[in-house]
Coordinates of C-alpha atoms and ligand atoms in Angstrom, one line a residue:
M1 CA 47.9 -110.5 -213.2
R2 CA 45.3 -112.9 -211.6
R3 CA 42.4 -111.0 -210.1
L4 CA 42.1 -112.4 -206.6
R5 CA 39.1 -112.7 -204.3
I6 CA 40.3 -111.4 -201.0
T7 CA 38.6 -111.5 -197.7
I8 CA 40.0 -109.3 -194.8
L9 CA 39.0 -110.1 -191.3
D10 CA 39.6 -107.7 -188.5
L11 CA 39.2 -109.6 -185.2
V12 CA 38.3 -106.9 -182.7
T13 CA 37.2 -109.6 -180.3
K14 CA 37.6 -113.3 -179.6
R15 CA 34.1 -114.4 -179.0
P16 CA 30.4 -113.7 -179.5
T17 CA 29.0 -111.3 -176.9
Q18 CA 25.9 -109.6 -175.8
A19 CA 27.5 -107.2 -173.3
L20 CA 26.2 -103.6 -173.4
Y21 CA 29.7 -102.1 -173.3
A22 CA 30.8 -104.3 -176.2
R23 CA 27.7 -103.3 -178.2
L24 CA 28.6 -99.6 -177.7
M25 CA 32.3 -99.8 -178.0
N26 CA 33.6 -102.8 -180.0
P27 CA 33.1 -101.2 -183.5
N28 CA 35.1 -98.3 -182.1
L29 CA 38.0 -100.5 -181.4
A30 CA 38.6 -101.6 -185.0
S31 CA 42.2 -101.6 -186.2
I32 CA 43.6 -99.4 -188.9
M33 CA 45.8 -101.8 -190.7
P34 CA 43.2 -104.3 -192.0
Q35 CA 41.5 -101.2 -193.6
I36 CA 44.8 -100.2 -195.1
I37 CA 45.3 -103.7 -196.5
G38 CA 41.9 -103.4 -198.1
V39 CA 42.9 -100.2 -199.8
W40 CA 46.2 -101.7 -201.0
C41 CA 44.5 -104.8 -202.3
E42 CA 41.9 -102.8 -204.2
Q43 CA 44.5 -100.5 -205.6
A44 CA 46.3 -103.6 -206.9
G45 CA 43.2 -104.6 -208.8
H46 CA 41.7 -107.3 -206.6
D47 CA 38.2 -107.8 -205.2
V48 CA 38.0 -107.2 -201.5
R49 CA 35.4 -108.3 -198.9
F50 CA 36.0 -106.7 -195.5
V51 CA 34.6 -108.1 -192.3
C52 CA 35.1 -106.4 -188.9
Y53 CA 34.2 -109.0 -186.2
T54 CA 32.9 -107.2 -183.1
G55 CA 31.3 -110.2 -181.4
F56 CA 27.7 -109.6 -182.8
E57 CA 28.1 -110.9 -186.3
D58 CA 27.4 -114.5 -187.2
L59 CA 31.0 -115.5 -188.1
D60 CA 30.0 -118.8 -189.7
K61 CA 27.8 -117.0 -192.2
E62 CA 30.2 -114.1 -192.7
L63 CA 33.0 -116.4 -193.7
L64 CA 31.0 -118.5 -196.2
V65 CA 32.4 -116.7 -199.1
A66 CA 34.6 -117.8 -202.0
T67 CA 38.2 -116.6 -201.2
D68 CA 41.6 -116.9 -202.8
V69 CA 43.5 -115.0 -200.1
L70 CA 42.4 -114.4 -196.5
F71 CA 44.0 -111.7 -194.4
V72 CA 43.4 -111.8 -190.7
G73 CA 44.4 -109.0 -188.3
A74 CA 44.5 -110.4 -184.7
F75 CA 45.6 -109.6 -181.2
T76 CA 46.9 -112.5 -179.2
Q77 CA 43.7 -113.0 -177.4
A78 CA 42.1 -113.8 -180.8
A79 CA 44.9 -116.2 -181.9
Q80 CA 42.9 -119.4 -181.4
L81 CA 40.0 -118.0 -183.2
A82 CA 42.3 -116.8 -186.0
Y83 CA 43.9 -120.3 -186.2
A84 CA 40.6 -122.0 -186.5
V85 CA 39.4 -119.6 -189.2
S86 CA 42.6 -120.0 -191.1
N87 CA 42.3 -123.8 -191.0
L88 CA 38.7 -123.6 -192.4
F89 CA 39.8 -121.3 -195.2
R90 CA 42.8 -123.4 -196.0
K91 CA 40.6 -126.5 -196.3
R92 CA 38.5 -124.6 -198.8
G93 CA 41.5 -123.8 -200.9
A94 CA 42.4 -120.3 -199.7
V95 CA 45.9 -119.0 -198.9
T96 CA 45.9 -117.3 -195.5
V97 CA 47.9 -114.4 -194.1
L98 CA 48.2 -113.2 -190.5
G99 CA 49.2 -109.7 -189.5
G100 CA 48.8 -107.5 -186.4
P101 CA 50.0 -107.8 -182.7
H102 CA 49.8 -111.6 -182.6
A103 CA 51.9 -112.0 -185.7
R104 CA 54.5 -109.5 -184.4
C105 CA 54.7 -111.2 -181.0
Y106 CA 54.4 -114.9 -181.8
P107 CA 55.5 -115.3 -185.5
Q108 CA 56.9 -118.8 -185.1
D109 CA 53.7 -120.2 -183.6
A110 CA 51.4 -118.4 -186.0
A111 CA 53.5 -119.8 -189.0
K112 CA 52.3 -123.3 -188.1
Y113 CA 48.7 -122.2 -189.0
F114 CA 49.0 -119.5 -191.6
D115 CA 50.7 -119.5 -195.0
Y116 CA 52.2 -116.0 -194.4
V117 CA 52.9 -114.2 -191.1
L118 CA 53.7 -110.6 -191.5
G119 CA 55.5 -108.3 -189.1
F120 CA 56.1 -104.7 -190.2
T121 CA 53.9 -104.4 -193.3
D122 CA 54.2 -101.9 -196.1
R123 CA 52.6 -101.8 -199.5
S124 CA 55.5 -103.6 -201.3
L125 CA 55.3 -106.5 -198.8
V126 CA 51.6 -106.9 -199.5
D127 CA 52.2 -106.8 -203.2
E128 CA 54.8 -109.5 -202.9
V129 CA 52.4 -111.7 -201.0
L130 CA 49.7 -111.2 -203.5
A131 CA 52.0 -111.8 -206.4
E132 CA 53.0 -115.1 -205.0
A133 CA 49.9 -116.1 -203.1
G134 CA 51.1 -119.6 -202.6
Q135 CA 50.7 -122.3 -200.0
H136 CA 53.4 -122.6 -197.4
R137 CA 52.8 -125.7 -195.3
P138 CA 53.5 -127.0 -192.8
M139 CA 55.5 -123.9 -191.9
G140 CA 54.3 -120.5 -193.2
R141 CA 56.5 -117.8 -194.6
M142 CA 57.5 -115.2 -192.0
M143 CA 58.0 -111.8 -193.7
S144 CA 58.6 -108.3 -192.5
A145 CA 59.4 -105.0 -194.0
E146 CA 62.7 -103.5 -192.7
R147 CA 60.9 -100.8 -190.8
Q148 CA 57.5 -99.3 -190.2
P149 CA 56.0 -97.8 -193.3
L150 CA 56.8 -94.1 -194.0
E151 CA 53.3 -93.4 -195.3
L152 CA 49.9 -95.1 -195.0
P153 CA 46.5 -94.5 -196.6
G154 CA 44.5 -92.1 -194.5
I155 CA 40.9 -91.7 -193.6
R156 CA 39.8 -90.6 -197.1
E157 CA 41.0 -93.8 -198.7
R158 CA 40.0 -96.0 -195.8
W159 CA 36.5 -94.5 -195.6
K160 CA 34.7 -97.3 -197.5
F161 CA 35.9 -99.7 -194.7
I162 CA 35.5 -97.3 -191.8
E163 CA 31.9 -96.4 -192.7
P164 CA 30.3 -99.9 -192.5
T165 CA 32.3 -100.6 -189.3
L166 CA 31.1 -97.5 -187.5
A167 CA 27.5 -98.2 -188.8
K168 CA 27.6 -101.0 -186.2
A169 CA 28.2 -98.5 -183.3
P170 CA 24.8 -97.4 -182.1
T171 CA 25.8 -94.0 -180.5
I172 CA 29.4 -93.0 -180.0
K173 CA 31.3 -93.3 -183.3
I174 CA 35.1 -93.0 -183.1
V175 CA 37.1 -92.7 -186.3
P176 CA 40.5 -94.4 -186.1
M177 CA 43.4 -92.2 -187.1
L178 CA 47.2 -92.4 -187.0
G179 CA 49.7 -89.5 -186.9
S180 CA 52.9 -91.3 -186.0
L181 CA 54.5 -94.7 -185.4
G182 CA 57.1 -95.7 -182.8
C183 CA 58.2 -93.8 -179.8
P184 CA 61.3 -91.9 -178.7
Y185 CA 61.2 -93.5 -175.2
T186 CA 62.6 -96.9 -174.4
C187 CA 60.4 -98.4 -171.7
S188 CA 61.7 -102.0 -171.7
F189 CA 58.2 -103.6 -171.3
C190 CA 56.9 -101.9 -174.5
I191 CA 56.7 -103.1 -178.1
D192 CA 57.6 -99.7 -179.3
S193 CA 60.7 -99.3 -177.1
T194 CA 62.9 -100.5 -180.1
V195 CA 60.9 -98.7 -182.8
D196 CA 62.1 -95.3 -183.9
Y197 CA 59.6 -92.5 -183.5
Q198 CA 58.4 -91.3 -186.9
P199 CA 55.6 -88.9 -187.7
L200 CA 53.4 -89.6 -190.8
G201 CA 52.8 -86.8 -193.4
F202 CA 51.2 -83.7 -191.9
E203 CA 49.6 -82.7 -195.3
Q204 CA 47.7 -86.0 -195.4
L205 CA 46.7 -85.6 -191.8
K206 CA 45.2 -82.2 -192.5
D207 CA 43.4 -83.4 -195.6
D208 CA 42.0 -86.4 -193.6
L209 CA 40.6 -84.2 -190.8
A210 CA 39.0 -81.8 -193.3
F211 CA 37.5 -84.8 -195.2
L212 CA 36.1 -86.2 -192.0
L213 CA 34.2 -83.0 -191.3
T214 CA 32.3 -83.6 -194.6
K215 CA 31.2 -87.0 -193.2
F216 CA 30.1 -86.6 -189.6
K217 CA 28.9 -83.6 -187.6
N218 CA 31.3 -83.0 -184.7
P219 CA 33.2 -86.3 -185.3
I220 CA 35.3 -88.1 -182.7
V221 CA 38.8 -89.0 -183.8
G222 CA 40.5 -91.9 -181.9
W223 CA 44.3 -91.5 -182.3
H224 CA 46.1 -94.9 -182.4
D225 CA 49.5 -93.3 -182.1
P226 CA 51.5 -95.3 -179.5
N227 CA 52.4 -92.0 -177.8
F228 CA 50.3 -89.1 -179.2
G229 CA 51.8 -85.6 -179.1
V230 CA 55.5 -86.3 -179.2
R231 CA 55.7 -83.6 -181.9
F232 CA 53.0 -81.7 -180.1
D233 CA 53.2 -78.3 -181.8
D234 CA 53.2 -79.9 -185.3
Y235 CA 50.0 -81.9 -184.5
M236 CA 48.3 -79.0 -182.9
E237 CA 49.1 -76.8 -185.9
A238 CA 47.8 -79.5 -188.3
I239 CA 44.5 -79.7 -186.4
E240 CA 44.2 -75.9 -186.0
S241 CA 44.8 -75.2 -189.6
S242 CA 42.3 -77.8 -190.9
V243 CA 39.5 -77.9 -188.3
P244 CA 37.4 -74.9 -187.2
R245 CA 37.4 -74.7 -183.4
G246 CA 34.6 -76.7 -181.7
S247 CA 33.9 -78.9 -184.7
M248 CA 35.8 -82.0 -183.8
R249 CA 36.6 -84.1 -180.7
H250 CA 39.7 -86.3 -180.1
I251 CA 40.8 -89.2 -177.9
A252 CA 44.5 -90.0 -177.5
E253 CA 46.9 -92.1 -175.6
S254 CA 49.7 -89.9 -174.3
S255 CA 52.4 -90.1 -171.6
L256 CA 51.9 -87.7 -168.6
S257 CA 55.2 -86.2 -169.4
L258 CA 53.7 -84.6 -172.5
L259 CA 50.7 -83.2 -170.6
S260 CA 52.0 -79.9 -169.3
E261 CA 49.5 -77.1 -168.5
P262 CA 50.3 -75.1 -171.7
H263 CA 49.8 -78.3 -173.7
L264 CA 46.6 -79.1 -171.9
Q265 CA 45.2 -75.6 -172.7
R266 CA 45.9 -76.2 -176.3
L267 CA 44.4 -79.7 -176.2
K268 CA 41.3 -78.4 -174.7
A269 CA 41.0 -75.6 -177.2
N270 CA 41.3 -78.3 -180.0
G271 CA 38.5 -80.5 -178.6
F272 CA 40.4 -83.2 -176.8
Q273 CA 37.8 -85.1 -174.8
A274 CA 39.6 -88.1 -173.5
I275 CA 43.2 -89.0 -172.7
L276 CA 44.7 -92.3 -171.5
P277 CA 48.0 -91.7 -169.7
G278 CA 50.0 -94.6 -168.3
I279 CA 51.0 -94.5 -164.6
E280 CA 51.9 -98.2 -164.7
S281 CA 53.5 -98.5 -161.2
W282 CA 54.4 -96.4 -158.1
Y283 CA 57.9 -97.8 -158.1
D284 CA 58.9 -97.9 -161.7
M285 CA 58.4 -96.6 -165.2
G286 CA 59.5 -93.1 -164.5
N287 CA 59.6 -92.4 -168.3
K288 CA 55.9 -92.2 -168.8
S289 CA 54.8 -90.2 -165.8
K290 CA 57.6 -87.7 -165.8
T291 CA 58.7 -88.4 -162.2
R292 CA 61.7 -89.9 -160.5
R293 CA 59.8 -90.1 -157.3
T294 CA 58.4 -93.4 -155.9
G295 CA 55.8 -94.6 -153.4
L296 CA 53.5 -92.1 -151.7
D297 CA 55.5 -89.2 -153.0
K298 CA 54.8 -90.4 -156.5
V299 CA 51.1 -91.0 -155.7
K300 CA 50.7 -87.4 -154.6
Q301 CA 52.6 -85.9 -157.5
V302 CA 50.9 -88.0 -160.1
S303 CA 47.5 -87.4 -158.6
E304 CA 48.0 -83.7 -158.6
H305 CA 49.0 -83.9 -162.3
I306 CA 46.0 -86.1 -163.1
N307 CA 43.6 -83.6 -161.4
L308 CA 45.2 -80.9 -163.4
V309 CA 44.7 -82.8 -166.6
M310 CA 41.1 -83.3 -165.7
R311 CA 40.5 -79.6 -165.4
Y312 CA 41.1 -79.4 -169.1
I313 CA 40.2 -82.8 -170.5
P314 CA 36.7 -84.2 -169.5
Y315 CA 37.6 -87.9 -169.5
L316 CA 40.7 -89.6 -168.2
Q317 CA 41.6 -93.3 -168.1
A318 CA 44.7 -94.0 -165.9
N319 CA 46.5 -97.2 -166.9
F320 CA 48.2 -99.4 -164.3
V321 CA 50.2 -102.6 -164.6
L322 CA 49.8 -105.0 -161.7
G323 CA 52.5 -107.5 -160.8
L324 CA 55.6 -105.7 -162.0
D325 CA 58.9 -106.8 -160.5
S326 CA 59.3 -103.5 -158.7
D327 CA 56.2 -104.2 -156.6
E328 CA 56.3 -106.0 -153.3
G329 CA 53.9 -106.6 -150.5
P330 CA 50.5 -104.9 -150.1
E331 CA 51.9 -101.3 -150.4
P332 CA 51.6 -100.9 -154.2
F333 CA 47.9 -101.8 -154.1
E334 CA 47.3 -99.6 -151.1
L335 CA 48.9 -96.7 -152.9
T336 CA 46.7 -97.3 -155.9
K337 CA 43.7 -97.0 -153.6
Q338 CA 45.1 -93.8 -152.2
F339 CA 45.5 -92.5 -155.7
L340 CA 41.8 -93.3 -156.5
D341 CA 40.8 -91.2 -153.5
L342 CA 43.1 -88.4 -154.4
S343 CA 42.0 -88.4 -158.1
P344 CA 38.4 -89.6 -157.9
G345 CA 37.5 -88.6 -161.4
A346 CA 40.0 -90.9 -163.2
F347 CA 38.8 -94.2 -164.5
P348 CA 41.4 -96.9 -163.6
A349 CA 42.4 -99.5 -166.1
F350 CA 44.3 -102.3 -164.5
S351 CA 46.5 -104.6 -166.7
L352 CA 48.1 -107.8 -165.4
L353 CA 51.7 -108.0 -166.3
S354 CA 51.9 -109.9 -169.6
A355 CA 54.9 -111.0 -171.7
F356 CA 53.5 -111.1 -175.3
G357 CA 56.1 -113.3 -176.9
K358 CA 58.8 -111.2 -178.6
A359 CA 57.0 -107.9 -178.1
A360 CA 59.4 -106.3 -175.7
P361 CA 63.1 -106.7 -174.6
L362 CA 61.9 -107.3 -171.0
N363 CA 60.3 -110.5 -172.1
L364 CA 63.6 -112.0 -172.9
S365 CA 64.7 -111.6 -169.3
F366 CA 61.6 -113.3 -168.1
Q367 CA 62.1 -116.2 -170.5
R368 CA 65.7 -116.6 -169.5
V369 CA 64.7 -117.4 -165.9
D370 CA 61.7 -119.5 -166.9
R371 CA 59.1 -117.2 -165.5
V372 CA 56.8 -117.2 -168.5
L373 CA 53.9 -119.6 -168.5
Q374 CA 52.2 -121.4 -171.4
T375 CA 48.9 -119.6 -170.7
P376 CA 46.6 -120.2 -173.7
F377 CA 46.6 -117.2 -176.0
H378 CA 42.9 -116.8 -175.7
F379 CA 43.4 -115.4 -172.2
L380 CA 46.3 -113.1 -173.0
N381 CA 44.7 -109.7 -173.0
N382 CA 46.2 -108.2 -169.9
N383 CA 43.1 -109.2 -167.9
H384 CA 42.0 -112.8 -168.2
A385 CA 45.4 -114.2 -167.2
M386 CA 48.9 -113.2 -166.2
N387 CA 51.5 -115.3 -167.9
V388 CA 54.6 -114.1 -165.9
K389 CA 55.2 -115.5 -162.5
P390 CA 55.3 -112.5 -160.1
L391 CA 58.7 -112.0 -158.5
H392 CA 57.6 -111.0 -155.0
Y393 CA 54.3 -112.6 -154.6
D394 CA 52.9 -116.1 -154.5
W395 CA 49.9 -116.5 -156.8
I396 CA 47.2 -116.6 -154.1
T397 CA 48.5 -113.5 -152.4
F398 CA 48.8 -111.7 -155.7
Y399 CA 45.3 -112.5 -156.8
D400 CA 43.9 -111.5 -153.4
H401 CA 45.5 -108.1 -153.9
V402 CA 44.2 -107.8 -157.5
V403 CA 40.6 -108.7 -156.3
D404 CA 40.9 -106.2 -153.4
V405 CA 42.1 -103.3 -155.5
T406 CA 39.5 -104.0 -158.3
R407 CA 36.7 -104.2 -155.7
Y408 CA 37.8 -100.9 -154.2
A409 CA 38.0 -99.2 -157.6
F410 CA 34.6 -100.4 -158.7
S411 CA 32.8 -100.2 -155.4
W412 CA 29.6 -98.0 -155.2
P413 CA 31.3 -95.3 -153.2
R414 CA 34.1 -95.0 -155.8
I415 CA 31.6 -95.1 -158.7
W416 CA 29.6 -92.3 -157.0
N417 CA 32.8 -90.3 -156.4
R418 CA 33.7 -90.7 -160.1
L419 CA 30.2 -89.6 -161.1
K420 CA 30.5 -86.5 -158.9
A421 CA 34.1 -85.6 -160.0
N422 CA 33.4 -85.8 -163.7
Q423 CA 31.8 -82.6 -165.0
T424 CA 30.1 -83.6 -168.3
L425 CA 27.4 -86.1 -169.2
I426 CA 29.2 -88.6 -171.5
P427 CA 32.1 -89.2 -169.1
K428 CA 29.8 -89.5 -166.1
W429 CA 27.6 -92.1 -168.0
M430 CA 30.6 -93.9 -169.6
N431 CA 32.3 -94.4 -166.3
V432 CA 29.2 -95.9 -164.7
V433 CA 28.6 -98.3 -167.7
R434 CA 32.2 -99.4 -167.7
A435 CA 32.2 -100.0 -163.9
V436 CA 29.0 -102.1 -163.8
S437 CA 29.7 -104.1 -167.0
S438 CA 32.4 -106.5 -168.0
E439 CA 35.3 -104.1 -167.1
G440 CA 34.4 -103.4 -163.5
F441 CA 31.9 -105.8 -161.9
G442 CA 32.8 -108.5 -164.6
R443 CA 36.5 -108.4 -163.6
I444 CA 35.7 -108.5 -159.9
R445 CA 33.8 -111.7 -160.5
Y446 CA 36.4 -113.1 -162.8
H447 CA 39.5 -112.4 -160.6
T448 CA 37.5 -113.7 -157.5
E449 CA 36.9 -116.9 -159.4
I450 CA 40.6 -117.3 -160.2
A451 CA 41.6 -116.6 -156.6
R452 CA 39.0 -119.2 -155.5
R453 CA 40.3 -121.8 -157.9
L454 CA 43.9 -121.1 -157.0
R455 CA 42.9 -122.3 -153.5
E456 CA 40.4 -125.0 -154.4
D457 CA 40.9 -126.3 -157.9
P458 CA 43.6 -129.0 -157.9
E459 CA 44.4 -128.2 -161.6
F460 CA 45.1 -124.5 -161.0
L461 CA 48.1 -123.9 -158.7
P462 CA 50.4 -126.5 -160.3
Y463 CA 49.6 -124.9 -163.7
F464 CA 50.3 -121.4 -162.4
N465 CA 53.5 -122.6 -160.8
G466 CA 54.7 -124.1 -164.1
E467 CA 54.8 -127.6 -162.6
T468 CA 52.5 -128.9 -165.4
T469 CA 51.6 -127.7 -168.9
S470 CA 48.3 -129.5 -168.8
I471 CA 45.7 -126.7 -169.2
P472 CA 43.1 -126.6 -166.4
S473 CA 39.6 -127.6 -167.6
F474 CA 38.3 -124.1 -166.5
Y475 CA 40.3 -122.6 -169.4
L476 CA 39.6 -125.3 -171.9
D477 CA 35.9 -125.1 -171.3
R478 CA 35.9 -121.4 -171.9
I479 CA 37.8 -121.6 -175.1
R480 CA 35.4 -124.3 -176.3
N481 CA 32.5 -122.2 -175.4
D482 CA 33.8 -119.0 -176.9
L483 CA 34.8 -120.6 -180.2
G484 CA 31.4 -122.4 -180.6
A485 CA 31.3 -124.3 -183.9
L486 CA 34.8 -123.1 -184.7
W487 CA 36.2 -125.3 -181.9
E488 CA 36.0 -128.2 -184.3
A489 CA 38.2 -126.3 -186.8
L490 CA 41.0 -125.6 -184.2
P491 CA 44.1 -127.3 -185.6
E492 CA 45.9 -130.0 -183.7
G493 CA 48.4 -128.5 -181.2
A494 CA 46.9 -125.0 -181.4
L495 CA 46.1 -124.8 -177.7
Q496 CA 49.8 -125.0 -176.7
H497 CA 52.7 -122.8 -177.6
D498 CA 56.4 -122.5 -176.9
Q499 CA 56.3 -119.6 -174.3
N500 CA 60.1 -119.2 -174.7
A501 CA 60.1 -119.1 -178.5
Y502 CA 61.7 -115.6 -178.5
L503 CA 64.6 -116.8 -176.4
H504 CA 65.0 -119.9 -178.5
S505 CA 65.0 -117.9 -181.7
Q506 CA 67.8 -115.6 -180.3
V507 CA 69.9 -118.6 -179.3
L508 CA 69.4 -120.0 -182.8
E509 CA 70.5 -116.6 -184.3
T510 CA 73.6 -116.6 -182.2
V511 CA 74.5 -120.1 -183.2
Q512 CA 74.0 -119.3 -186.9
L513 CA 76.2 -116.2 -186.5
V514 CA 79.0 -118.2 -184.9
Ligands
LIG601 C1 46.3 -98.1 -180.5 C2 46.3 -99.4 -179.6 C3 45.1 -99.8 -179.1 C4 43.8 -99.2 -179.5 C5 43.4 -99.6 -180.9 C6 43.4 -101.1 -181.1 C7 43.3 -101.6 -182.5 N1 42.3 -102.2 -182.8 O1 44.3 -101.4 -183.3 C8 42.9 -99.7 -178.3 C9 42.9 -98.7 -177.2 C10 41.4 -99.9 -178.7 C11 43.6 -100.9 -177.9 C12 43.0 -102.0 -177.3 C13 43.7 -103.1 -176.9 N2 45.0 -103.3 -176.9 CO1 46.2 -102.1 -177.8 N3 47.6 -101.1 -178.5 C14 47.5 -100.0 -179.3 C15 49.0 -99.6 -179.6 C16 49.3 -98.4 -178.7 C17 49.2 -99.1 -181.0 C18 48.8 -100.1 -182.1 C19 48.7 -99.5 -183.5 O2 47.6 -99.3 -184.0 N4 49.8 -99.1 -184.1 C20 49.8 -98.6 -185.5 C21 50.0 -99.7 -186.5 C22 49.9 -99.2 -187.9 O3 51.2 -100.3 -186.3 P1 51.5 -101.7 -185.7 O4 50.4 -102.0 -184.7 O5 52.9 -101.8 -185.3 O6 51.2 -102.6 -187.0 C23 52.2 -103.0 -187.9 C24 52.2 -104.4 -188.2 O7 51.9 -105.2 -187.0 C25 51.3 -104.7 -189.3 N5 49.9 -105.0 -189.0 C26 49.1 -104.5 -188.0 N6 47.8 -105.0 -188.2 C27 47.8 -105.8 -189.3 C28 46.8 -106.5 -189.9 C29 47.0 -107.2 -191.0 C30 45.9 -108.0 -191.7 C31 48.3 -107.2 -191.6 C32 48.6 -108.0 -192.8 C33 49.4 -106.5 -191.0 C34 49.1 -105.8 -189.9 O8 51.3 -103.5 -190.1 C35 51.6 -102.4 -189.2 C36 52.7 -101.6 -190.0 O9 53.9 -102.2 -190.0 C37 49.8 -100.9 -179.3 C38 51.2 -100.7 -178.7 C39 52.1 -100.3 -179.8 N7 52.9 -99.3 -179.4 O10 52.1 -100.8 -180.9 C40 48.9 -101.6 -178.3 C41 48.8 -103.1 -178.4 C42 48.7 -103.5 -179.8 N8 47.6 -103.4 -177.6 C43 47.7 -104.5 -176.9 C44 46.6 -105.0 -176.1 C45 46.9 -106.2 -175.2 C46 45.3 -104.4 -176.1 C47 44.1 -104.9 -175.4 C48 43.9 -106.4 -175.3 C49 44.1 -104.2 -174.0 C50 42.9 -104.5 -173.2 N9 43.0 -105.3 -172.2 O11 41.8 -104.0 -173.5 C51 43.0 -104.3 -176.3 C52 42.5 -105.3 -177.4 C53 41.7 -104.6 -178.5 C54 41.3 -105.6 -179.5 N10 40.9 -105.1 -180.6 O12 41.5 -106.8 -179.4 C55 49.0 -105.1 -177.1 C56 48.9 -106.3 -178.0 C57 49.7 -107.5 -177.6 C58 49.2 -108.7 -178.3 N11 50.1 -109.5 -178.8 O13 48.0 -109.0 -178.4 C59 49.9 -104.0 -177.6 C60 51.1 -104.4 -178.5 C61 50.4 -103.2 -176.3 C62 51.2 -104.1 -175.4 N12 50.7 -104.4 -174.3 O14 52.4 -104.4 -175.7 N13 44.9 -100.9 -178.3
LIG602 S1 56.3 -94.0 -173.6 FE1 54.7 -95.4 -174.0 S2 54.8 -95.9 -176.2 FE2 56.8 -95.0 -175.6 S3 58.1 -96.7 -175.1 FE3 57.2 -96.1 -173.2 S4 55.3 -97.3 -173.0 FE4 56.0 -97.5 -175.1

């Protein structure tokens, strides 16, 4: 076997930054899979260099290293950065592999710039890639395991990659952990709606938690499970049997439907400090918030539930999606404001409706009626752009509402109310930092600028209406600025993509079947 020099790059962000929140939090947002790939490559006898890019490293310097195979893990917002990096490495003789959310959502596009594009990834798939490690150009090889892996290396094995990543976090250090894959629910907008729920091994989970206690005092575990707590009792038993009470803290994403009062009592007893339930909309998505009510009824019911959760869990982020087809007129936005008044302690996270390629079944229906825009990947992070034409709003009205609700949520009275409603120091402080940095004030500025350009910049509205695919200079300048020296390495055509590739691939499959 040839001993390969492997570089693994986890792109936590898409650009250099100096933001305070990014300094505190970006190392805590690292992905699990690049660390796992590192473990598998070392176990296969190769030399691994691991780089987690948080926006503070000098990427040019980090990448100047002799490499036979480069693995990149990227979200779609980092796609252009990933394409440029891949191009550089390919020119220097390396073979490149892309995995992660972008690879799963836009495999056809990514295959133009990488030798391998991996979907579901297990150990044998990685072994296959390493055994071949060949160039596939102009079109890369798209590969996927049949299903999500049944087991994955845990914290103990990943520690050598976790430790240097968390060393970059100055204060709060969150250790990424996974207990399950998939989800039993079928929300049509979600990447996991078609992936069966599957817990990972409970014995390994216990061993990992016990191991972690030997590394950090009172560590914080960040659960990356798409829907934490589906097998609630099993998880709680695993935690209770391996962690003495009061010696570990946890953060998890969970649907409200799983957060009943008895569950909350147990979560509190086991040190759960932060929870991120999805509310999504006042008119839709009943799955996640356990209610069939809509409108003001739903606001009242959900806000009572949120307040109940906050009596047990100190920090709560409530996730909303803006621009869903079920929303019409000013009412959904006004209801959100009412919710913020009724649940003043919750930190609101607003996402703009985004169709990430082939992520979710719902995207097909948007593509069929030509509602998806060719918005550059660089802006597809649920905030910097919305790539689905809203059904019941024109763009200017929609953005005016977005600005209005964001201003309301991050106004000084609301910041003050949140500070008062939260009981403990870190949540109080965290909410203020988030509100005054890029997430709150930053987004007000950004959305206001988009709303202004929709009115005044002649390049904007035609682009948003899909009348032209010529990217407004506002976006091009930002990409150029964010990529810095890597802009020069961006391959030809990498700024555009086929926004209907999912639909086209389905049509192709049907034709082949016939
Ligand atoms: C946990 C999670 C987070 C966590 C952790 C993020 C992280 N760094 O992993 C937090 C809360 C920080 C987060 C943040 C964000 N997230 Co998020 N997140 C998820 C979630 C719920 C689970 C992902 C996960 O870890 N699954 C467990 C892993 C093991 O499974 P997997 O992701 O399916 O990965 C498989 C393959 O893709 C492959 N693979 C994965 N990575 C890699 C890497 C390499 C090198 C290789 C070879 C293979 C490979 O192997 C895995 C096993 O088969 C998904 C939704 C979902 N249900 O999948 C959204 C999701 C990934 N997030 C999403 C988004 C948009 C975001 C944010 C931009 C939101 C925001 N505005 O802040 C940020 C971006 C953060 C960043 N680093 O850029 C989108 C991504 C869409 C896209 N194409 O980019 C998703 C799909 C949700 C959605 N909207 O549909 N997220
Ligand atoms: S409950 Fe959450 S993870 Fe499960 S399908 Fe719905 S959105 Fe996806």
